[in-house]
Tab-separated table of C-alpha atoms and ligand atoms in Angstrom:
chain	number	residue	atom	x	y	z
U	1	MET	CA	-24.882	5.028	-13.286
U	2	ASP	CA	-27.136	7.681	-11.857
U	3	LYS	CA	-25.857	11.006	-13.171
U	4	LYS	CA	-26.570	12.683	-9.836
U	5	GLN	CA	-23.897	10.519	-8.205
U	6	GLN	CA	-21.225	11.469	-10.707
U	7	PRO	CA	-18.849	13.784	-8.878
U	8	LYS	CA	-18.108	17.157	-10.476
U	9	VAL	CA	-14.487	18.010	-9.993
U	10	LEU	CA	-11.341	19.721	-11.199
U	11	ILE	CA	-8.293	17.551	-10.615
U	12	VAL	CA	-4.978	19.363	-10.435
U	13	ILE	CA	-2.006	17.012	-10.719
U	14	PHE	CA	1.393	18.235	-9.557
U	15	GLY	CA	4.013	16.091	-11.280
U	16	ALA	CA	1.852	15.404	-14.331
U	17	THR	CA	4.799	14.443	-16.543
U	18	GLY	CA	5.945	11.805	-14.035
U	19	ASP	CA	5.703	8.092	-13.837
U	20	LEU	CA	2.842	7.822	-11.359
U	21	ALA	CA	0.591	10.067	-13.419
U	22	LYS	CA	1.351	8.060	-16.530
U	23	ARG	CA	1.149	4.567	-15.088
U	24	LYS	CA	-1.659	4.973	-12.567
U	25	LEU	CA	-3.551	8.250	-12.553
U	26	PHE	CA	-4.462	8.769	-16.227
U	27	PRO	CA	-5.550	5.152	-16.768
U	28	SER	CA	-7.576	5.271	-13.540
U	29	ILE	CA	-9.366	8.486	-14.492
U	30	TYR	CA	-10.081	6.942	-17.865
U	31	ARG	CA	-11.575	3.817	-16.297
U	32	LEU	CA	-13.802	5.982	-14.101
U	33	TYR	CA	-14.956	7.878	-17.182
U	34	GLN	CA	-15.452	4.744	-19.213
U	35	ASN	CA	-17.581	3.024	-16.591
U	36	GLY	CA	-19.657	6.118	-15.896
U	37	ALA	CA	-18.377	6.835	-12.381
U	38	ILE	CA	-17.555	10.320	-13.614
U	39	GLY	CA	-19.456	12.073	-16.373
U	40	GLU	CA	-18.521	15.098	-18.471
U	41	ASP	CA	-18.312	17.564	-15.576
U	42	PHE	CA	-14.630	17.187	-14.864
U	43	ALA	CA	-11.291	18.517	-16.024
U	44	VAL	CA	-7.714	17.597	-15.263
U	45	VAL	CA	-4.972	20.192	-15.087
U	46	GLY	CA	-1.466	18.784	-15.368
U	47	LEU	CA	1.378	20.766	-13.815
U	48	ALA	CA	5.120	20.235	-14.158
U	49	ARG	CA	8.224	22.165	-15.103
U	50	ARG	CA	8.363	21.115	-18.761
U	51	SER	CA	7.019	23.582	-21.287
U	52	TRP	CA	4.475	21.236	-22.842
U	53	THR	CA	1.351	22.366	-24.679
U	54	ASN	CA	-2.136	20.960	-24.116
U	55	ASP	CA	-1.709	18.891	-27.274
U	56	VAL	CA	1.560	17.315	-26.139
U	57	PHE	CA	0.001	16.568	-22.766
U	58	ARG	CA	-3.082	15.032	-24.338
U	59	ASP	CA	-0.912	12.839	-26.567
U	60	ASN	CA	0.889	11.624	-23.479
U	61	VAL	CA	-2.361	10.891	-21.691
U	62	ASN	CA	-3.573	9.069	-24.777
U	63	ASN	CA	-0.405	6.950	-24.957
U	64	SER	CA	-0.408	6.091	-21.301
U	65	ILE	CA	-3.978	4.839	-21.543
U	66	SER	CA	-3.561	2.862	-24.710
U	67	HIS	CA	-0.421	1.233	-23.279
U	68	SER	CA	-2.046	0.105	-20.108
U	69	LEU	CA	-5.648	-0.607	-21.091
U	70	SER	CA	-7.240	-2.242	-24.057
U	71	THR	CA	-9.506	0.297	-25.634
U	72	ASP	CA	-11.181	0.527	-29.022
U	73	ASP	CA	-12.636	3.891	-28.252
U	74	ASN	CA	-11.601	7.128	-29.748
U	75	LEU	CA	-9.937	8.783	-26.787
U	76	ASP	CA	-10.211	12.370	-28.048
U	77	ALA	CA	-13.441	13.124	-26.199
U	78	PHE	CA	-11.788	11.999	-22.998
U	79	THR	CA	-8.423	13.714	-23.454
U	80	SER	CA	-10.148	16.999	-24.354
U	81	HIS	CA	-10.782	17.319	-20.587
U	82	PHE	CA	-7.009	17.532	-19.977
U	83	TYR	CA	-5.070	20.822	-19.789
U	84	TYR	CA	-1.392	21.437	-19.238
U	85	HIS	CA	0.151	24.344	-17.382
U	86	PRO	CA	3.955	24.767	-17.030
U	87	PHE	CA	4.588	25.313	-13.366
U	88	ASP	CA	7.300	26.196	-10.904
U	89	VAL	CA	6.163	25.147	-7.428
U	90	THR	CA	8.215	27.839	-5.714
U	91	ASP	CA	7.101	30.724	-7.931
U	92	ASP	CA	4.157	32.868	-6.766
U	93	ALA	CA	3.203	33.896	-10.293
U	94	SER	CA	2.683	30.239	-11.215
U	95	TYR	CA	-0.031	29.978	-8.560
U	96	GLN	CA	-1.716	33.192	-9.662
U	97	ASP	CA	-1.855	31.985	-13.271
U	98	LEU	CA	-3.122	28.621	-12.132
U	99	GLY	CA	-5.876	30.365	-10.186
U	100	SER	CA	-7.172	32.088	-13.320
U	101	LEU	CA	-7.009	28.868	-15.318
U	102	LEU	CA	-8.978	26.975	-12.689
U	103	ASN	CA	-11.637	29.697	-12.560
U	104	ASP	CA	-12.009	29.570	-16.346
U	105	LEU	CA	-12.238	25.787	-16.420
U	106	GLU	CA	-14.764	25.776	-13.609
U	107	GLY	CA	-17.004	27.903	-15.835
U	108	VAL	CA	-16.626	25.542	-18.783
U	109	TYR	CA	-17.000	22.231	-16.920
U	110	GLU	CA	-19.446	23.339	-14.211
U	111	THR	CA	-17.478	21.646	-11.475
U	112	ASP	CA	-19.127	23.658	-8.667
U	113	GLY	CA	-15.757	24.837	-7.303
U	114	ASN	CA	-14.752	21.308	-6.236
U	115	ARG	CA	-11.012	20.799	-6.446
U	116	ILE	CA	-8.600	17.954	-5.855
U	117	PHE	CA	-4.925	18.855	-5.617
U	118	TYR	CA	-2.938	15.696	-6.204
U	119	LEU	CA	0.736	15.839	-5.228
U	120	ALA	CA	2.274	13.134	-7.410
U	121	MET	CA	5.852	14.232	-7.038
U	122	ALA	CA	8.905	14.169	-4.757
U	123	PRO	CA	7.885	15.181	-1.237
U	124	ASN	CA	10.379	18.041	-0.700
U	125	PHE	CA	7.818	20.618	-1.781
U	126	PHE	CA	4.613	19.239	-0.262
U	127	GLY	CA	4.614	21.846	2.511
U	128	THR	CA	5.393	24.735	0.163
U	129	ILE	CA	2.697	23.728	-2.290
U	130	ALA	CA	0.031	23.301	0.383
U	131	ASN	CA	0.808	26.721	1.804
U	132	LYS	CA	0.919	28.531	-1.495
U	133	LEU	CA	-2.363	26.953	-2.570
U	134	ASN	CA	-3.842	28.458	0.552
U	135	THR	CA	-2.126	31.837	0.322
U	136	PHE	CA	-3.153	32.402	-3.286
U	137	GLY	CA	-6.742	31.421	-2.634
U	138	LEU	CA	-6.673	28.338	-4.830
U	139	LYS	CA	-8.547	26.203	-2.383
U	140	GLY	CA	-11.656	27.690	-3.931
U	141	SER	CA	-14.611	29.171	-2.176
U	142	THR	CA	-17.758	27.651	-3.545
U	143	GLY	CA	-17.007	23.937	-3.411
U	144	TRP	CA	-14.799	21.548	-1.480
U	145	SER	CA	-11.005	21.220	-1.753
U	146	ARG	CA	-8.998	18.096	-1.022
U	147	LEU	CA	-5.289	17.494	-0.955
U	148	VAL	CA	-4.015	14.054	-1.998
U	149	ILE	CA	-0.529	13.182	-0.850
U	150	GLU	CA	1.590	10.331	-2.061
U	151	LYS	CA	4.072	8.561	0.137
U	152	PRO	CA	6.637	8.891	1.580
U	153	PHE	CA	4.980	10.908	4.317
U	154	GLY	CA	8.181	11.850	6.114
U	155	HIS	CA	11.368	9.927	6.682
U	156	ASP	CA	10.810	9.316	10.379
U	157	LEU	CA	8.400	10.546	13.048
U	158	ALA	CA	10.111	13.926	13.451
U	159	SER	CA	10.099	14.783	9.736
U	160	ALA	CA	6.570	13.425	9.315
U	161	LYS	CA	5.405	15.720	12.131
U	162	GLU	CA	7.103	18.681	10.545
U	163	LEU	CA	5.525	17.941	7.190
U	164	ASN	CA	2.152	17.411	8.783
U	165	ASN	CA	2.348	20.699	10.656
U	166	GLN	CA	3.176	22.546	7.444
U	167	ILE	CA	0.281	20.975	5.579
U	168	ARG	CA	-2.127	21.469	8.456
U	169	GLU	CA	-1.468	25.199	8.375
U	170	ALA	CA	-3.250	25.204	5.046
U	171	PHE	CA	-5.589	22.178	5.059
U	172	ASP	CA	-7.712	20.488	7.758
U	173	GLU	CA	-7.166	16.835	8.546
U	174	LYS	CA	-10.551	16.168	6.879
U	175	GLN	CA	-9.269	17.658	3.614
U	176	ILE	CA	-6.062	15.598	3.567
U	177	TYR	CA	-6.059	12.265	1.774
U	178	ARG	CA	-2.811	10.383	2.438
U	179	ILE	CA	-2.432	7.600	-0.079
U	180	ASP	CA	-1.451	4.085	0.855
U	181	HIS	CA	-2.230	2.317	-2.376
U	182	TYR	CA	-2.457	-1.067	-0.624
U	183	LEU	CA	-5.695	0.187	0.930
U	184	GLY	CA	-7.153	0.418	-2.576
U	185	LYS	CA	-6.431	-3.218	-3.377
U	186	GLU	CA	-9.522	-5.338	-3.662
U	187	MET	CA	-8.338	-8.123	-1.377
U	188	VAL	CA	-6.958	-5.761	1.244
U	189	GLN	CA	-10.423	-4.200	1.370
U	190	ASN	CA	-11.788	-7.714	1.573
U	191	ILE	CA	-9.992	-8.457	4.869
U	192	GLU	CA	-12.721	-6.734	6.852
U	193	VAL	CA	-15.492	-8.498	4.976
U	194	ILE	CA	-13.905	-11.927	5.295
U	195	ARG	CA	-13.427	-11.349	9.003
U	196	PHE	CA	-16.609	-9.615	10.029
U	197	ALA	CA	-19.132	-11.225	7.702
U	198	ASN	CA	-18.193	-14.827	8.554
U	199	GLY	CA	-18.964	-16.381	11.902
U	200	ILE	CA	-16.664	-19.297	11.171
U	201	PHE	CA	-13.711	-16.937	11.093
U	202	GLU	CA	-14.633	-14.154	13.478
U	203	HIS	CA	-15.398	-16.522	16.354
U	204	LEU	CA	-11.956	-18.069	15.961
U	205	TRP	CA	-10.103	-14.818	15.281
U	206	ASN	CA	-8.131	-14.540	18.503
U	207	ASN	CA	-5.308	-15.976	20.567
U	208	ARG	CA	-7.264	-19.043	21.600
U	209	PHE	CA	-7.442	-20.406	18.078
U	210	ILE	CA	-4.816	-18.672	15.953
U	211	SER	CA	-1.164	-19.571	16.435
U	212	ASN	CA	0.391	-16.922	14.178
U	213	ILE	CA	-0.312	-14.695	11.182
U	214	GLN	CA	2.142	-14.149	8.334
U	215	VAL	CA	2.050	-11.223	5.939
U	216	THR	CA	4.437	-11.406	2.990
U	217	SER	CA	4.860	-8.961	0.157
U	218	SER	CA	7.639	-10.144	-2.108
U	219	GLU	CA	8.878	-8.529	-5.262
U	220	ALA	CA	11.088	-9.913	-8.012
U	221	ILE	CA	11.992	-6.446	-9.261
U	222	GLY	CA	14.991	-4.582	-7.889
U	223	VAL	CA	15.256	-0.855	-7.319
U	224	GLU	CA	14.979	-0.096	-11.043
U	225	ASP	CA	15.707	3.588	-11.666
U	226	ARG	CA	14.656	4.658	-8.146
U	227	SER	CA	17.943	4.029	-6.349
U	228	ARG	CA	18.271	7.663	-5.268
U	229	TYR	CA	14.994	7.525	-3.411
U	230	TYR	CA	15.286	3.906	-2.341
U	231	ASP	CA	18.763	4.060	-0.897
U	232	HIS	CA	17.575	6.709	1.562
U	233	SER	CA	14.496	4.758	2.343
U	234	GLY	CA	15.080	0.996	2.391
U	235	ALA	CA	12.471	-1.722	2.670
U	236	THR	CA	11.399	-0.787	6.199
U	237	ARG	CA	10.399	2.772	5.335
U	238	ASP	CA	9.290	1.926	1.803
U	239	MET	CA	6.956	-0.969	2.628
U	240	ALA	CA	6.801	-1.866	6.333
U	241	GLN	CA	5.950	1.546	7.819
U	242	ASN	CA	2.921	1.867	5.581
U	243	HIS	CA	1.614	-1.090	3.562
U	244	MET	CA	2.621	-3.896	5.916
U	245	LEU	CA	1.477	-2.192	9.123
U	246	GLN	CA	-1.793	-1.209	7.482
U	247	MET	CA	-2.485	-4.852	6.624
U	248	VAL	CA	-1.611	-5.878	10.186
U	249	ALA	CA	-4.008	-3.235	11.534
U	250	LEU	CA	-6.849	-4.528	9.348
U	251	LEU	CA	-6.153	-8.114	10.396
U	252	ALA	CA	-6.020	-7.298	14.080
U	253	MET	CA	-8.631	-4.581	14.608
U	254	GLU	CA	-11.850	-5.062	16.548
U	255	PRO	CA	-15.097	-4.990	14.580
U	256	PRO	CA	-16.083	-1.347	14.074
U	257	ILE	CA	-19.552	-0.387	15.326
U	258	ASN	CA	-20.369	0.705	11.769
U	259	LEU	CA	-18.526	1.183	8.497
U	260	SER	CA	-17.936	4.911	8.767
U	261	THR	CA	-14.470	6.289	8.143
U	262	GLU	CA	-14.145	7.457	11.760
U	263	GLU	CA	-15.116	4.134	13.303
U	264	ILE	CA	-12.847	2.039	11.088
U	265	ARG	CA	-9.924	4.356	11.585
U	266	SER	CA	-10.404	4.458	15.298
U	267	GLU	CA	-10.221	0.640	15.494
U	268	LYS	CA	-7.069	0.593	13.363
U	269	ILE	CA	-5.488	3.259	15.514
U	270	LYS	CA	-6.140	1.166	18.634
U	271	VAL	CA	-4.179	-1.703	17.087
U	272	LEU	CA	-1.258	0.555	16.266
U	273	ARG	CA	-1.320	1.844	19.825
U	274	ALA	CA	-1.083	-1.722	21.126
U	275	LEU	CA	2.028	-2.645	19.109
U	276	ARG	CA	4.740	-3.852	21.447
U	277	GLN	CA	7.469	-1.238	21.150
U	278	ILE	CA	10.840	-2.625	20.237
U	279	ASP	CA	13.676	-1.255	22.349
U	280	ASP	CA	17.373	-1.431	21.511
U	281	THR	CA	17.853	-4.721	23.282
U	282	MET	CA	14.967	-6.384	21.429
U	283	VAL	CA	15.666	-5.465	17.818
U	284	ASP	CA	17.815	-8.503	17.045
U	285	ASP	CA	15.192	-10.860	18.430
U	286	TYR	CA	12.288	-9.284	16.600
U	287	PHE	CA	13.593	-7.910	13.301
U	288	VAL	CA	15.884	-9.045	10.481
U	289	ARG	CA	17.235	-6.952	7.650
U	290	GLY	CA	18.750	-8.055	4.374
U	291	GLN	CA	20.278	-6.807	1.170
U	292	TYR	CA	20.417	-8.830	-2.034
U	293	GLY	CA	23.608	-9.971	-3.635
U	294	HIS	CA	23.727	-11.279	-7.169
U	295	GLY	CA	21.739	-14.342	-8.093
U	296	LYS	CA	19.255	-15.687	-10.610
U	297	ILE	CA	15.573	-15.063	-11.172
U	298	ASN	CA	13.822	-17.193	-13.801
U	299	GLY	CA	17.202	-18.397	-15.003
U	300	LYS	CA	18.416	-14.842	-15.630
U	301	TYR	CA	21.515	-13.405	-13.949
U	302	ILE	CA	20.658	-10.569	-11.583
U	303	LYS	CA	23.154	-8.039	-10.231
U	304	GLY	CA	23.504	-7.431	-6.509
U	305	TYR	CA	22.075	-4.219	-5.032
U	306	ARG	CA	25.502	-2.691	-4.554
U	307	GLU	CA	26.267	-3.227	-8.237
U	308	GLU	CA	23.104	-1.480	-9.446
U	309	ALA	CA	24.554	2.040	-9.358
U	310	GLU	CA	27.902	3.620	-8.593
U	311	ASP	CA	26.805	5.296	-5.385
U	312	LEU	CA	25.433	2.043	-3.966
U	313	VAL	CA	28.850	0.357	-3.707
U	314	ASP	CA	29.000	0.661	0.090
U	315	SER	CA	25.300	0.904	0.751
U	316	ASN	CA	24.052	-0.184	4.159
U	317	THR	CA	20.411	0.049	3.028
U	318	GLU	CA	18.147	-2.933	3.592
U	319	THR	CA	16.256	-4.271	0.574
U	320	PHE	CA	14.529	-6.841	2.770
U	321	VAL	CA	12.933	-6.710	6.178
U	322	ALA	CA	11.198	-9.352	8.258
U	323	GLY	CA	9.855	-8.888	11.715
U	324	LYS	CA	7.782	-10.250	14.534
U	325	ILE	CA	5.090	-7.880	15.687
U	326	MET	CA	3.296	-8.459	18.959
U	327	ILE	CA	0.004	-6.780	19.683
U	328	ASP	CA	-0.366	-6.527	23.407
U	329	ASN	CA	-4.112	-6.520	23.823
U	330	TYR	CA	-6.736	-8.942	25.064
U	331	ARG	CA	-7.441	-10.546	21.696
U	332	TRP	CA	-3.876	-10.976	20.489
U	333	ALA	CA	-1.688	-11.505	23.554
U	334	GLY	CA	0.882	-14.157	22.633
U	335	VAL	CA	0.123	-14.345	18.884
U	336	PRO	CA	3.008	-13.244	16.656
U	337	PHE	CA	2.242	-11.371	13.458
U	338	TYR	CA	5.205	-11.970	11.163
U	339	ILE	CA	5.805	-9.597	8.290
U	340	ARG	CA	8.356	-9.838	5.493
U	341	THR	CA	8.947	-7.864	2.352
U	342	GLY	CA	11.814	-7.371	-0.018
U	343	LYS	CA	13.138	-6.761	-3.482
U	344	ARG	CA	14.669	-9.376	-5.765
U	345	LEU	CA	12.912	-12.225	-4.056
U	346	GLU	CA	11.654	-15.374	-5.713
U	347	GLY	CA	8.589	-13.783	-7.288
U	348	LYS	CA	5.900	-11.127	-7.029
U	349	SER	CA	3.312	-12.068	-4.462
U	350	THR	CA	1.403	-10.542	-1.574
U	351	LYS	CA	-0.269	-12.993	0.754
U	352	ILE	CA	-1.588	-13.273	4.253
U	353	VAL	CA	-1.539	-16.664	5.935
U	354	VAL	CA	-3.516	-17.184	9.119
U	355	GLU	CA	-2.330	-20.335	10.858
U	356	PHE	CA	-4.788	-21.901	13.289
U	357	LYS	CA	-3.737	-23.844	16.355
U	358	ASP	CA	-3.647	-27.618	16.168
U	359	ILE	CA	-6.437	-29.712	17.598
U	360	PRO	CA	-5.438	-31.251	20.911
U	361	MET	CA	-4.831	-34.794	19.728
U	362	ASN	CA	-3.466	-36.395	16.598
U	363	LEU	CA	-5.676	-39.209	15.329
U	364	PHE	CA	-5.143	-39.143	11.598
U	365	TYR	CA	-1.453	-38.668	10.853
U	366	GLU	CA	1.324	-41.216	11.421
U	367	THR	CA	3.337	-38.751	13.472
U	368	ASN	CA	2.667	-35.464	15.163
U	369	GLU	CA	5.143	-33.752	12.835
U	370	GLU	CA	3.090	-34.698	9.774
U	371	ARG	CA	0.007	-32.944	11.076
U	372	GLN	CA	-1.172	-30.030	9.038
U	373	PRO	CA	-2.716	-26.973	10.665
U	374	ASN	CA	-5.729	-25.268	9.161
U	375	LEU	CA	-4.655	-22.244	7.155
U	376	LEU	CA	-6.630	-19.365	5.786
U	377	THR	CA	-4.682	-17.708	3.002
U	378	ILE	CA	-5.773	-14.350	1.675
U	379	ASN	CA	-4.214	-13.908	-1.753
U	380	ILE	CA	-3.821	-10.205	-2.387
U	381	GLN	CA	-1.837	-10.361	-5.618
U	382	PRO	CA	-1.177	-11.378	-8.343
U	383	ASN	CA	-4.074	-13.801	-7.817
U	384	GLU	CA	-6.960	-12.463	-5.821
U	385	GLY	CA	-8.847	-14.861	-3.621
U	386	ILE	CA	-8.864	-16.996	-0.537
U	387	THR	CA	-7.761	-20.535	0.155
U	388	LEU	CA	-8.835	-22.534	3.161
U	389	ARG	CA	-6.676	-25.513	4.040
U	390	LEU	CA	-8.525	-28.305	5.815
U	391	ASN	CA	-7.757	-31.937	6.544
U	392	ALA	CA	-9.775	-34.666	4.859
U	393	LYS	CA	-9.588	-38.391	4.559
U	394	LYS	CA	-7.139	-39.884	2.094
U	395	SER	CA	-9.266	-41.831	-0.386
U	396	GLY	CA	-9.185	-45.598	-0.138
U	397	VAL	CA	-8.665	-47.990	2.680
U	398	GLY	CA	-7.706	-46.698	6.105
U	399	SER	CA	-8.502	-43.458	7.798
U	400	MET	CA	-5.404	-41.385	7.341
U	401	ALA	CA	-5.816	-37.705	6.563
U	402	LYS	CA	-4.292	-35.355	4.036
U	403	PRO	CA	-4.515	-31.591	3.627
U	404	ILE	CA	-6.939	-30.278	1.014
U	405	ASP	CA	-7.399	-26.709	-0.221
U	406	LEU	CA	-10.715	-24.987	-0.840
U	407	ASP	CA	-9.977	-22.229	-3.303
U	408	TYR	CA	-11.888	-19.102	-4.192
U	409	ASN	CA	-10.471	-16.996	-6.994
U	410	ASN	CA	-11.950	-13.562	-7.596
U	411	GLU	CA	-10.998	-13.379	-11.246
U	412	ASN	CA	-12.662	-16.674	-12.114
U	413	VAL	CA	-15.903	-15.415	-10.651
U	414	HIS	CA	-15.911	-11.909	-12.083
U	415	GLY	CA	-14.144	-12.770	-15.335
U	416	ILE	CA	-11.998	-9.657	-15.144
U	417	ASN	CA	-9.392	-8.201	-12.923
U	418	THR	CA	-10.851	-6.022	-10.223
U	419	PRO	CA	-10.422	-2.239	-10.561
U	420	GLU	CA	-6.993	-0.779	-10.065
U	421	ALA	CA	-6.286	0.386	-6.527
U	422	TYR	CA	-5.835	3.962	-7.761
U	423	GLU	CA	-9.175	3.959	-9.503
U	424	LYS	CA	-10.944	3.180	-6.255
U	425	LEU	CA	-8.862	5.600	-4.228
U	426	LEU	CA	-9.378	8.473	-6.645
U	427	TYR	CA	-13.084	7.863	-6.686
U	428	GLY	CA	-13.095	7.657	-2.874
U	429	CYS	CA	-11.464	11.063	-2.743
U	430	MET	CA	-13.973	12.507	-5.248
U	431	ILE	CA	-16.934	11.425	-3.152
U	432	GLY	CA	-15.290	12.428	0.142
U	433	ASP	CA	-14.785	8.900	1.460
U	434	ALA	CA	-11.479	8.878	3.330
U	435	THR	CA	-11.812	5.345	4.746
U	436	ASN	CA	-9.038	3.940	2.606
U	437	PHE	CA	-6.609	6.756	3.269
U	438	THR	CA	-4.357	7.010	6.295
U	439	HIS	CA	-5.179	9.368	9.120
U	440	TRP	CA	-2.333	11.330	10.690
U	441	ASP	CA	-2.584	9.296	13.923
U	442	GLU	CA	-1.952	6.104	11.969
U	443	VAL	CA	1.058	7.630	10.227
U	444	ALA	CA	2.499	8.907	13.503
U	445	LEU	CA	2.028	5.628	15.392
U	446	SER	CA	3.540	3.636	12.524
U	447	TRP	CA	6.596	5.888	12.433
U	448	LYS	CA	7.009	5.662	16.167
U	449	PHE	CA	7.141	1.874	15.935
U	450	ILE	CA	9.466	1.802	12.917
U	451	ASP	CA	11.799	4.510	14.252
U	452	SER	CA	12.813	2.404	17.218
U	453	ILE	CA	14.060	-0.316	14.851
U	454	LEU	CA	15.722	2.004	12.389
U	455	ASN	CA	17.498	3.966	15.110
U	456	VAL	CA	19.396	0.826	16.020
U	457	TRP	CA	20.054	-0.229	12.436
U	458	THR	CA	21.313	3.151	11.326
U	459	ASP	CA	24.004	3.040	13.985
U	460	GLN	CA	25.116	-0.500	13.226
U	461	LYS	CA	26.679	-1.496	9.945
U	462	ALA	CA	25.123	-4.674	8.595
U	463	THR	CA	26.946	-7.569	6.974
U	464	PHE	CA	25.538	-7.159	3.503
U	465	PRO	CA	24.802	-8.670	1.054
U	466	ASN	CA	23.202	-11.502	2.961
U	467	TYR	CA	20.696	-13.015	0.549
U	468	GLU	CA	20.863	-14.122	-3.030
U	469	ALA	CA	18.634	-12.511	-5.625
U	470	GLY	CA	15.885	-15.043	-6.355
U	471	SER	CA	15.785	-16.486	-2.821
U	472	MET	CA	13.260	-15.685	-0.094
U	473	GLY	CA	15.606	-13.510	1.939
U	474	PRO	CA	18.362	-14.101	4.494
U	475	LYS	CA	18.639	-17.231	6.625
U	476	ALA	CA	17.921	-15.179	9.720
U	477	ALA	CA	14.390	-14.494	8.405
U	478	HIS	CA	13.681	-18.220	8.542
U	479	GLU	CA	15.285	-18.561	11.953
U	480	LEU	CA	13.045	-15.779	13.237
U	481	LEU	CA	10.074	-18.160	12.945
U	482	GLU	CA	11.941	-21.368	13.694
U	483	LYS	CA	12.877	-20.194	17.155
U	484	ASP	CA	9.136	-19.797	17.863
U	485	GLY	CA	8.406	-23.259	16.435
U	486	PHE	CA	6.918	-21.989	13.139
U	487	HIS	CA	7.990	-21.648	9.527
U	488	TRP	CA	7.026	-19.381	6.657
U	489	TRP	CA	4.320	-20.857	4.477
U	490	PRO	CA	5.203	-20.723	0.763
U	491	THR	CA	3.883	-17.662	-0.991
U	492	THR	CA	4.665	-18.210	-4.642
U	493	GLU	CA	2.651	-20.799	-6.569
U	494	ASP	CA	4.522	-24.090	-6.490
P	1	BG6	C1	5.472	1.188	-3.307
P	1	BG6	C2	6.951	1.084	-3.067
P	1	BG6	O1	4.842	1.871	-2.264
P	1	BG6	O2	4.937	-0.123	-3.405
P	1	BG6	C3	7.642	0.284	-4.146
P	1	BG6	O3	7.513	2.396	-3.038
P	1	BG6	C4	6.982	-1.065	-4.300
P	1	BG6	O4	9.030	0.102	-3.864
P	1	BG6	C5	5.478	-0.903	-4.459
P	1	BG6	O5	7.516	-1.682	-5.466
P	1	BG6	C6	4.793	-2.245	-4.425
P	1	BG6	O6	3.439	-2.060	-4.761
P	1	BG6	P1	2.631	-3.208	-5.467
P	1	BG6	O7	1.246	-2.660	-5.626
P	1	BG6	O8	3.322	-3.505	-6.772
P	1	BG6	O9	2.714	-4.388	-4.544
């Protein structure tokens, strides 16, 4: 890689002893270093309450990398770029000390005053941190400063606005990088390319030829040790408000006039503005919530959500959500976008299925019911690729048809898994490319849509549990499509 393109930067991680730093950030920074995307002109400062030393921190970084990546290299050269600083986010002196440390490191690593502040911690202090960084002059003067914020960005529209106002007192919208890690996934980024680089899809990508679009993100895992966060969030806030709506926006947006951040965002924002708002009387027709009871996954007994922790015994939190989203614009009038996501489902899989309308007349199947529509499946994970379902002649005598699948699998072609989402997002932030981060307008419009559903649900107690662990969610999620004459296409490999 051309050395001139290697960003020079100091990365300050708040919450450096936490899970995200360990599982995602350190391995991603390592991959960027290993493949030459960053050179030697960088340093990472880890902040958290624990009184670790640089050595303890470096050992942790080392372990997290060797656990998640295969590496024969001696990691010492890499981990020598890491520094630890015990930190209390509410204490002014902590910021003053940090300021001196950053100035010193800038001298050593020649990072031109460029700083990324990465908030990889619980959101309660995001506003405080942003403001104190500003007050104590840590945003630097010679280079650029960027603030990376993990989700959740608020709990509803009102709290998101409040948080945004606090942050905006200290940072401009251009300096704020709100993470939605789905936007870093290779196949989510591929949606635009598949759509806008292929005439055979783009010409058909509208309500004349598409009958419905299904976006499923299923997980086999439960809430693990995150029940405190999750029980206040639920599947709708945790997945639908951000990841699912972002995928819908990418599937539905108009072609941007160019690939700049502003143009792409502006097309996504238009989609979010066109979402049919769900009022109180519509919620039951458009959305379904669920919570898992006990069941089996891969032959193993799985506890119900309410049995996972003592304080969940009476929980009314949804661990599953499915919904019908209508986009009331010229291209999509009448085409439902169905989304569904949940914990403790059959397996881990994220897929988009685009179902095309039937041809007008059935010539090749015994009955109309046997006909198979054309499907374009975008496999986001665990497999990455696309499958196109067509109809072709059954071999032999006669002229009956059968469905066939044309498969493209990214891994088979490239031989390796594509880069981690976080690796791409971090690099995007280093080079100032905010395309795959969410703009405030997107966050606000998504909350507005989701709030109207949650307002109804919060006031009404659900009859939970209503789906078995290891199933694909409650019966009502299937009925949601059946009443429109559709059904969910399978998402796990049969
Ligand atoms: C996170 C949610 O945003 O996404 C988690 O908070 C969820 O609850 C995760 O498990 C799913 O991400 P991925 O990349 O594993 O599909």
